[in-house]
mmCIF file of C-alpha atoms and ligand atoms in Angstrom:
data_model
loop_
_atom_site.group_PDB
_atom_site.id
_atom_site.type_symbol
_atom_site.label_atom_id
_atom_site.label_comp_id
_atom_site.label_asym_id
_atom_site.label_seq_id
_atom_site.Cartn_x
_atom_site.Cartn_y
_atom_site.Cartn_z
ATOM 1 C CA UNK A 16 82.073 83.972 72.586
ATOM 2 C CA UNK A 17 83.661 82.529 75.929
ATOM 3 C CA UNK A 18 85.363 85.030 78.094
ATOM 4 C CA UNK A 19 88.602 82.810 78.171
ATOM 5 C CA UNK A 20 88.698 84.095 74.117
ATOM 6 C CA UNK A 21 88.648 87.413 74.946
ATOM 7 C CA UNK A 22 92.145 88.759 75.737
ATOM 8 C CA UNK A 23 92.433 89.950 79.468
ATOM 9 C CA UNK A 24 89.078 88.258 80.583
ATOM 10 C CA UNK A 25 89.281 85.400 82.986
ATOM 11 C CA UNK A 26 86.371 82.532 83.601
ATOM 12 C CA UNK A 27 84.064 83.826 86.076
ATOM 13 C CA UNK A 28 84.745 81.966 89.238
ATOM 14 C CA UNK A 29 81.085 82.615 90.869
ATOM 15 C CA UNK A 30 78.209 79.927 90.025
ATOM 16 C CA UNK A 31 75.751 81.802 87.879
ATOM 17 C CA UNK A 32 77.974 83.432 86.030
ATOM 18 C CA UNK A 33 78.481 81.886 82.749
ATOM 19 C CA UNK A 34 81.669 83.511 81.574
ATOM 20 C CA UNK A 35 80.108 84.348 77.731
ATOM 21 C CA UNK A 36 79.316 87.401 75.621
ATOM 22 C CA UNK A 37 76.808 87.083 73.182
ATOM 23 C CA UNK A 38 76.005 89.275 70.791
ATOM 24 C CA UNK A 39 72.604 89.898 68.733
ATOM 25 C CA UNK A 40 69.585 91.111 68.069
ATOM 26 C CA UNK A 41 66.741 92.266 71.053
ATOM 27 C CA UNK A 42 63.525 93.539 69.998
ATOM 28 C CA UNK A 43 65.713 95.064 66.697
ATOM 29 C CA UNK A 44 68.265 96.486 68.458
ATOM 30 C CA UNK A 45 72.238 95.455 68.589
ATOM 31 C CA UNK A 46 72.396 94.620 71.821
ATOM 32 C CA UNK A 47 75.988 92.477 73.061
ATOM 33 C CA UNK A 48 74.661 90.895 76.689
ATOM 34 C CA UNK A 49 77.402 89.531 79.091
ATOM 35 C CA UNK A 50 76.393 86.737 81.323
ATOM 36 C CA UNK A 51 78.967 86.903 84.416
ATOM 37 C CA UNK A 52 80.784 89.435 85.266
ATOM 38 C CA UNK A 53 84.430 90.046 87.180
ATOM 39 C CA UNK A 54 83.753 91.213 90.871
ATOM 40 C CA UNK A 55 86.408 92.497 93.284
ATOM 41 C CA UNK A 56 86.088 90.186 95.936
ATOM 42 C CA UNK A 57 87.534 87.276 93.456
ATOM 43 C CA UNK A 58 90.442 88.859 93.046
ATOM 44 C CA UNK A 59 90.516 91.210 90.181
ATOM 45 C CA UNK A 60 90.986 94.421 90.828
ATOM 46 C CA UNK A 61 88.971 97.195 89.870
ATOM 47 C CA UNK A 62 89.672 97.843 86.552
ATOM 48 C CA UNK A 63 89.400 94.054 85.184
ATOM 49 C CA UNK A 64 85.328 95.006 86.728
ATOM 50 C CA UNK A 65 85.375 97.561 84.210
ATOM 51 C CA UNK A 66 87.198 96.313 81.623
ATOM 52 C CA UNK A 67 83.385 94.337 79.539
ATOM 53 C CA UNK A 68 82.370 98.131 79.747
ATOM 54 C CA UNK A 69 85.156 99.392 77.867
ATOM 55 C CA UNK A 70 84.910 96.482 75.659
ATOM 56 C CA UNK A 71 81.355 97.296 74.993
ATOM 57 C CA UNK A 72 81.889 101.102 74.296
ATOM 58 C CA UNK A 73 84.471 100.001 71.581
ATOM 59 C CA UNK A 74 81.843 98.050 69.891
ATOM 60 C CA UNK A 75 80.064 100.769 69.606
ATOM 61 C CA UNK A 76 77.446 100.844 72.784
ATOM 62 C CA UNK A 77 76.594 103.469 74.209
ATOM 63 C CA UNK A 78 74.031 102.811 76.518
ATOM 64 C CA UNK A 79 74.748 100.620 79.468
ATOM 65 C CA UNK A 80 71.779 98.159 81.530
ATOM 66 C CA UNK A 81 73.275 96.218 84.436
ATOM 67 C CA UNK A 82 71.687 94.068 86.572
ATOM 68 C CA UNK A 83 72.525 92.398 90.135
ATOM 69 C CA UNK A 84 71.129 90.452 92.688
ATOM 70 C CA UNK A 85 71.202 92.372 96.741
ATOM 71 C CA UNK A 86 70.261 92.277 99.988
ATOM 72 C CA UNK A 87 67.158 94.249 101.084
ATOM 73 C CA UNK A 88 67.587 97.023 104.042
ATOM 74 C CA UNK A 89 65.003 98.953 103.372
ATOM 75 C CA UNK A 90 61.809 97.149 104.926
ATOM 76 C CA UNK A 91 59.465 98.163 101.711
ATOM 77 C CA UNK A 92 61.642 95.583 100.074
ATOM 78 C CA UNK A 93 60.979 91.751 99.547
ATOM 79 C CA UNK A 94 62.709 88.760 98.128
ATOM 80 C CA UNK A 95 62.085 88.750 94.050
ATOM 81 C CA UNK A 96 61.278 92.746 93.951
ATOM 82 C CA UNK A 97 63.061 94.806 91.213
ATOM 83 C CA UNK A 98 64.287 97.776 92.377
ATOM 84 C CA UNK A 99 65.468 100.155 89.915
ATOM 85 C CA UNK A 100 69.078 102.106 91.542
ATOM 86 C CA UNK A 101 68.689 105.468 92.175
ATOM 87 C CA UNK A 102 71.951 105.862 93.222
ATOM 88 C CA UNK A 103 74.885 104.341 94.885
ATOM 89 C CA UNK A 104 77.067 104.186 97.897
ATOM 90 C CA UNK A 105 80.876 103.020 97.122
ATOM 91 C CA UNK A 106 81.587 101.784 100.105
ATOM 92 C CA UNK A 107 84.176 99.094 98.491
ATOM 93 C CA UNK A 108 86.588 102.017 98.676
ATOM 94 C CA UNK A 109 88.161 100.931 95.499
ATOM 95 C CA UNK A 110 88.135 103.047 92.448
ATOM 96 C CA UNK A 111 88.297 101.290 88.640
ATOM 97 C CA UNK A 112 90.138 104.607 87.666
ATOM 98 C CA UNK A 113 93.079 104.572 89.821
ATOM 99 C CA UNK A 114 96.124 104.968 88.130
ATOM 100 C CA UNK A 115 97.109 106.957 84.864
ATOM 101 C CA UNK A 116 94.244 108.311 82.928
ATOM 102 C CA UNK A 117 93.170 106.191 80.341
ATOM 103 C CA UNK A 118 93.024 107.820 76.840
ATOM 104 C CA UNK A 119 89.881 108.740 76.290
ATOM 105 C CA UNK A 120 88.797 108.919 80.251
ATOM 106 C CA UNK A 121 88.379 111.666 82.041
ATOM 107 C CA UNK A 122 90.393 112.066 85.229
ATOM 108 C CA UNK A 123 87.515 113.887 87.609
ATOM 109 C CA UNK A 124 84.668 112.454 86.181
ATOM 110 C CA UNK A 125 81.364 113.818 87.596
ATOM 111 C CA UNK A 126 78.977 111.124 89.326
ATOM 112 C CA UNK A 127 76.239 113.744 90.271
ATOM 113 C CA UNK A 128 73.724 111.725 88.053
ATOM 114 C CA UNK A 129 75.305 108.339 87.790
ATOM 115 C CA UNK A 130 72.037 106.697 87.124
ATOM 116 C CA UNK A 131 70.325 108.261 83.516
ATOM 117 C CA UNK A 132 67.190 109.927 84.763
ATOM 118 C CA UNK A 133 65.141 109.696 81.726
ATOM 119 C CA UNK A 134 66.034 106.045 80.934
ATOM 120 C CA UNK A 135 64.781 105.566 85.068
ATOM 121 C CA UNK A 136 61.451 106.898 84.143
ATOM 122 C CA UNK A 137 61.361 104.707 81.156
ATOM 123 C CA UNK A 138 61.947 101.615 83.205
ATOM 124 C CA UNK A 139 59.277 102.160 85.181
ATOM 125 C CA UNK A 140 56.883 103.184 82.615
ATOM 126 C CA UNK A 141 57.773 100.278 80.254
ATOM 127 C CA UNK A 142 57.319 98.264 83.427
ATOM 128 C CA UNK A 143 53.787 99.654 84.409
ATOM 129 C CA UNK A 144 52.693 98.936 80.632
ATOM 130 C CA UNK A 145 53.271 95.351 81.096
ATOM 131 C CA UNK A 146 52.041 94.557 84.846
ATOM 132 C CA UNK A 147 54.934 94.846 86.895
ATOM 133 C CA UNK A 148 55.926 97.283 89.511
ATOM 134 C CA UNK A 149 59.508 98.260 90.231
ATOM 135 C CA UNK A 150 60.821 99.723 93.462
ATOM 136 C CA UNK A 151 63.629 102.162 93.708
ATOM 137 C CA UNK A 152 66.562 103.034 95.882
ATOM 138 C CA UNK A 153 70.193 103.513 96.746
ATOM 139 C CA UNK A 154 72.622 100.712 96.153
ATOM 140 C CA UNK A 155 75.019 100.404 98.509
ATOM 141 C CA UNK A 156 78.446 98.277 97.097
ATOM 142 C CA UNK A 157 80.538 96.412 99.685
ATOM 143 C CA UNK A 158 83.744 94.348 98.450
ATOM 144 C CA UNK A 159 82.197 90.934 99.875
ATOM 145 C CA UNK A 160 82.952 88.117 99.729
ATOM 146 C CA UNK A 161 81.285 87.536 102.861
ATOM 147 C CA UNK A 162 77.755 89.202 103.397
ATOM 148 C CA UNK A 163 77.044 91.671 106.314
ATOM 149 C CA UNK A 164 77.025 91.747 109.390
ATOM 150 C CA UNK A 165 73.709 92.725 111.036
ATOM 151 C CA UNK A 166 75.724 96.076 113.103
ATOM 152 C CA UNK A 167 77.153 96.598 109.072
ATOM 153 C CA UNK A 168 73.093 96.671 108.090
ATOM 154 C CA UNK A 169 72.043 99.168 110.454
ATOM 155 C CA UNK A 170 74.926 101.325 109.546
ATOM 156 C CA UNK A 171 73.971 100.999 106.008
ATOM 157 C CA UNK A 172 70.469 102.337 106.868
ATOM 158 C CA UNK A 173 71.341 105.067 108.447
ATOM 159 C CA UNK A 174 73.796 106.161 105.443
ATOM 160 C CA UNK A 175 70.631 106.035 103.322
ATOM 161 C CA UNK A 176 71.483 102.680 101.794
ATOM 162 C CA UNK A 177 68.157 100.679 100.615
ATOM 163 C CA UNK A 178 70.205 97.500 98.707
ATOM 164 C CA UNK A 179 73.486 96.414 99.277
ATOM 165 C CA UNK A 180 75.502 93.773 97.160
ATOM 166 C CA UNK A 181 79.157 93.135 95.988
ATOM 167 C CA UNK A 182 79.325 94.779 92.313
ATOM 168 C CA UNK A 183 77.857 97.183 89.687
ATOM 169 C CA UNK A 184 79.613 100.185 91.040
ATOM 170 C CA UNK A 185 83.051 99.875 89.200
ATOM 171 C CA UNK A 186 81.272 99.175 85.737
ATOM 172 C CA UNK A 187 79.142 102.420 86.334
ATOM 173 C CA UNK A 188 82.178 104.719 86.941
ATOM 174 C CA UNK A 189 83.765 103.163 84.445
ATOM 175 C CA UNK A 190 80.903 104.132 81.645
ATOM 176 C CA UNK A 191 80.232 107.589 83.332
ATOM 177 C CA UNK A 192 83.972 107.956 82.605
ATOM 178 C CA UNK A 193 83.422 107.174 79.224
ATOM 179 C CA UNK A 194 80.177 109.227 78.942
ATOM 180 C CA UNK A 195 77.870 106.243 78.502
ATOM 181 C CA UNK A 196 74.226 106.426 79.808
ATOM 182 C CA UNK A 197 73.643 103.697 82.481
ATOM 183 C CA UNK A 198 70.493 102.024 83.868
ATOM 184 C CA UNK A 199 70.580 99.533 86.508
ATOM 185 C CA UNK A 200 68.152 96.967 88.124
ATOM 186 C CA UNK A 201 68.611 95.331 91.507
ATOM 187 C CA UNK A 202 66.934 91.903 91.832
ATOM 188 C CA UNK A 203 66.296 91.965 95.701
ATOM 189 C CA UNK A 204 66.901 87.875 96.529
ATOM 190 C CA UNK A 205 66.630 87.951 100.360
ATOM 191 C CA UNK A 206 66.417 90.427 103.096
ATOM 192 C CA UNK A 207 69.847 91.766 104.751
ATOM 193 C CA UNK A 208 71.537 89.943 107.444
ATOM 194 C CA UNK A 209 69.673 91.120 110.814
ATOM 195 C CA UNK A 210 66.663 91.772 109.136
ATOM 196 C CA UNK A 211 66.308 88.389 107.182
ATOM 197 C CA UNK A 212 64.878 85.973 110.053
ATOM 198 C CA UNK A 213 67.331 83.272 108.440
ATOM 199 C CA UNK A 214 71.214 82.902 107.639
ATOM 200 C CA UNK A 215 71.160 84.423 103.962
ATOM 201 C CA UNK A 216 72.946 81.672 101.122
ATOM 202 C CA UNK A 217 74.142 81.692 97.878
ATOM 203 C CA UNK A 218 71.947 78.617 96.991
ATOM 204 C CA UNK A 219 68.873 81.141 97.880
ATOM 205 C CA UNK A 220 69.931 84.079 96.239
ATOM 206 C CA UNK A 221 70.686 81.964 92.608
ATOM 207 C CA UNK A 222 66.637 80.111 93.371
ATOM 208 C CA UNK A 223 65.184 83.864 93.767
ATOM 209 C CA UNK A 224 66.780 85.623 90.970
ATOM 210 C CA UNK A 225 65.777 82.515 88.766
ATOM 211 C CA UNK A 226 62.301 83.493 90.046
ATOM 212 C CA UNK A 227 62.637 86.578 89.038
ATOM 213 C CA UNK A 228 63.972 86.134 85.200
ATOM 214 C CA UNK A 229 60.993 86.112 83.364
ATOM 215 C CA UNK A 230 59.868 89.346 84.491
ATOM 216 C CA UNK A 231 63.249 90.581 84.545
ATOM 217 C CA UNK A 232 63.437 88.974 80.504
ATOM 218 C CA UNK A 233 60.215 90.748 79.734
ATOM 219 C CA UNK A 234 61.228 94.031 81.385
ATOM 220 C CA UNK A 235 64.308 94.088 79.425
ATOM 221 C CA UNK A 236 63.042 93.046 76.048
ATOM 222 C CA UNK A 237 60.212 95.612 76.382
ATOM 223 C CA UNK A 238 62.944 98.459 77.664
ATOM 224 C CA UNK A 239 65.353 97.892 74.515
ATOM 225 C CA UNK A 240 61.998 98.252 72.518
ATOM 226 C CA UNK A 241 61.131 101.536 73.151
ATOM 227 C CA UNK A 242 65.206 102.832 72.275
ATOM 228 C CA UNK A 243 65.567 104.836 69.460
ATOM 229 C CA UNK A 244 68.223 104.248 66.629
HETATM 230 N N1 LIG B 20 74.461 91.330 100.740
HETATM 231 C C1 LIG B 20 75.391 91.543 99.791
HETATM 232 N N2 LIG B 20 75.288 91.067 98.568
HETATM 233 C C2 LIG B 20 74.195 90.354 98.266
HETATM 234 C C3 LIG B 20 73.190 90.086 99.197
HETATM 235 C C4 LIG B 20 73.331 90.609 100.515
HETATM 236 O O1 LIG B 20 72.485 90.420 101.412
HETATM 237 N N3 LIG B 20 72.248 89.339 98.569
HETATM 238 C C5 LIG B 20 72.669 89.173 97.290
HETATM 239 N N4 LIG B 20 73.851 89.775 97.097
#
């Protein structure tokens, strides 16, 4: 189905993001994958981030996987790693759950294990049983639209920040608000500005993460495999 269907979607704006929900079957299990997703920086506010999540739960999921591409800061990672997120750093300092509670929310939610530990371990073990090694790390989530500054990576460092991009973090509060276990993979596409010996580009980061998508495909399919009923 096309996001413009969907009442309070909008198109995606950003190329490689198709704008489309589809809805099926993966390795046996009901999965409903959304290709492009609703970042801050093009306009929407926080909520609209969050609002396939909600969507999702209503369907019935309750198990969130996210992907993203970033910028590497931590110097163990290269361009086309998969780094599974540890945990995050808002530093986008915008919250989806501003505002009145929604029914069903909670209004404190805890974020003291944002990332499911258990379905962590399984990444990586699914991941060793088919050839491929993940990293891990801390995601750090910026509003963009422009990338860092190399001063802005060094900072990031020293806050403990291994990836930094421009999204994920509103979906995941939004799910840990609505008690859904979450799972996310970075796909590392360049090194951060400073560290990268080359201006980074959009044109790069799409050519990397296309790279990447067959192990990422593989990874995924083999993931949703080992899921119980
Ligand atoms: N910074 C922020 N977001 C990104 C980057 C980056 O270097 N690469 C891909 N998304």
């Amino acid at each position: 189905m096309d996001y413009t269907d969907i009442p309070g979607f909008a198109a995606p704006t950003v190329e490689g993001h198709a704008g489309r929900v589809i809805s099926g079957q993966l390795a046996g299990r009901p999965v409903l994958a959304f290709a492009g997703r609703f970042h801050v920086y093009e306009g929407h506010s926080p909520a609209v981030a969050g609002l396939p999540v909600r969507v999702a739960h209503a369907l019935g999921a309750r198990l969130l996987l996210l992907s993203n591409a970033a910028g590497g800061i931590n110097r163990a990672l290269k361009p086309g790693d998969l780094m599974v997120i540890t945990d995050h750093v808002n530093l986008s300092w915008r919250n989806p759950l501003v505002g009145p509670v929604v029914p069903g929310d909670e209004r404190f939610p805890d974020m003291s294990q944002p990332y499911d530990e258990e379905l962590q371990r399984r990444l990586h073990q699914v991941a060793a049983s088919i050839g491929l090694t993940l990293q891990s790390g801390v995601y750090g989530g910026l509003l963009g639209p422009t990338y860092e500054t190399p001063a802005e990576v060094r900072m990031l460092e020293r806050l403990g920040v291994d990836a930094v991009g421009m999204s994920t973090i509103p979906e995941v509060i939004v799910a840990r608000a609505l008690g859904m276990r979450c799972v996310a993979l970075s796909c590392v596409t360049n090194q951060a500005a400073g560290i990268s010996p080359v201006p980074i580009a959009h044109e790069d980061v799409l050519a990397v993460t296309a790279r990447a998508a067959r192990d990422f495909e593989r990874l995924v399919i083999e993931f949703v495999r080992t899921l119980d009923a």
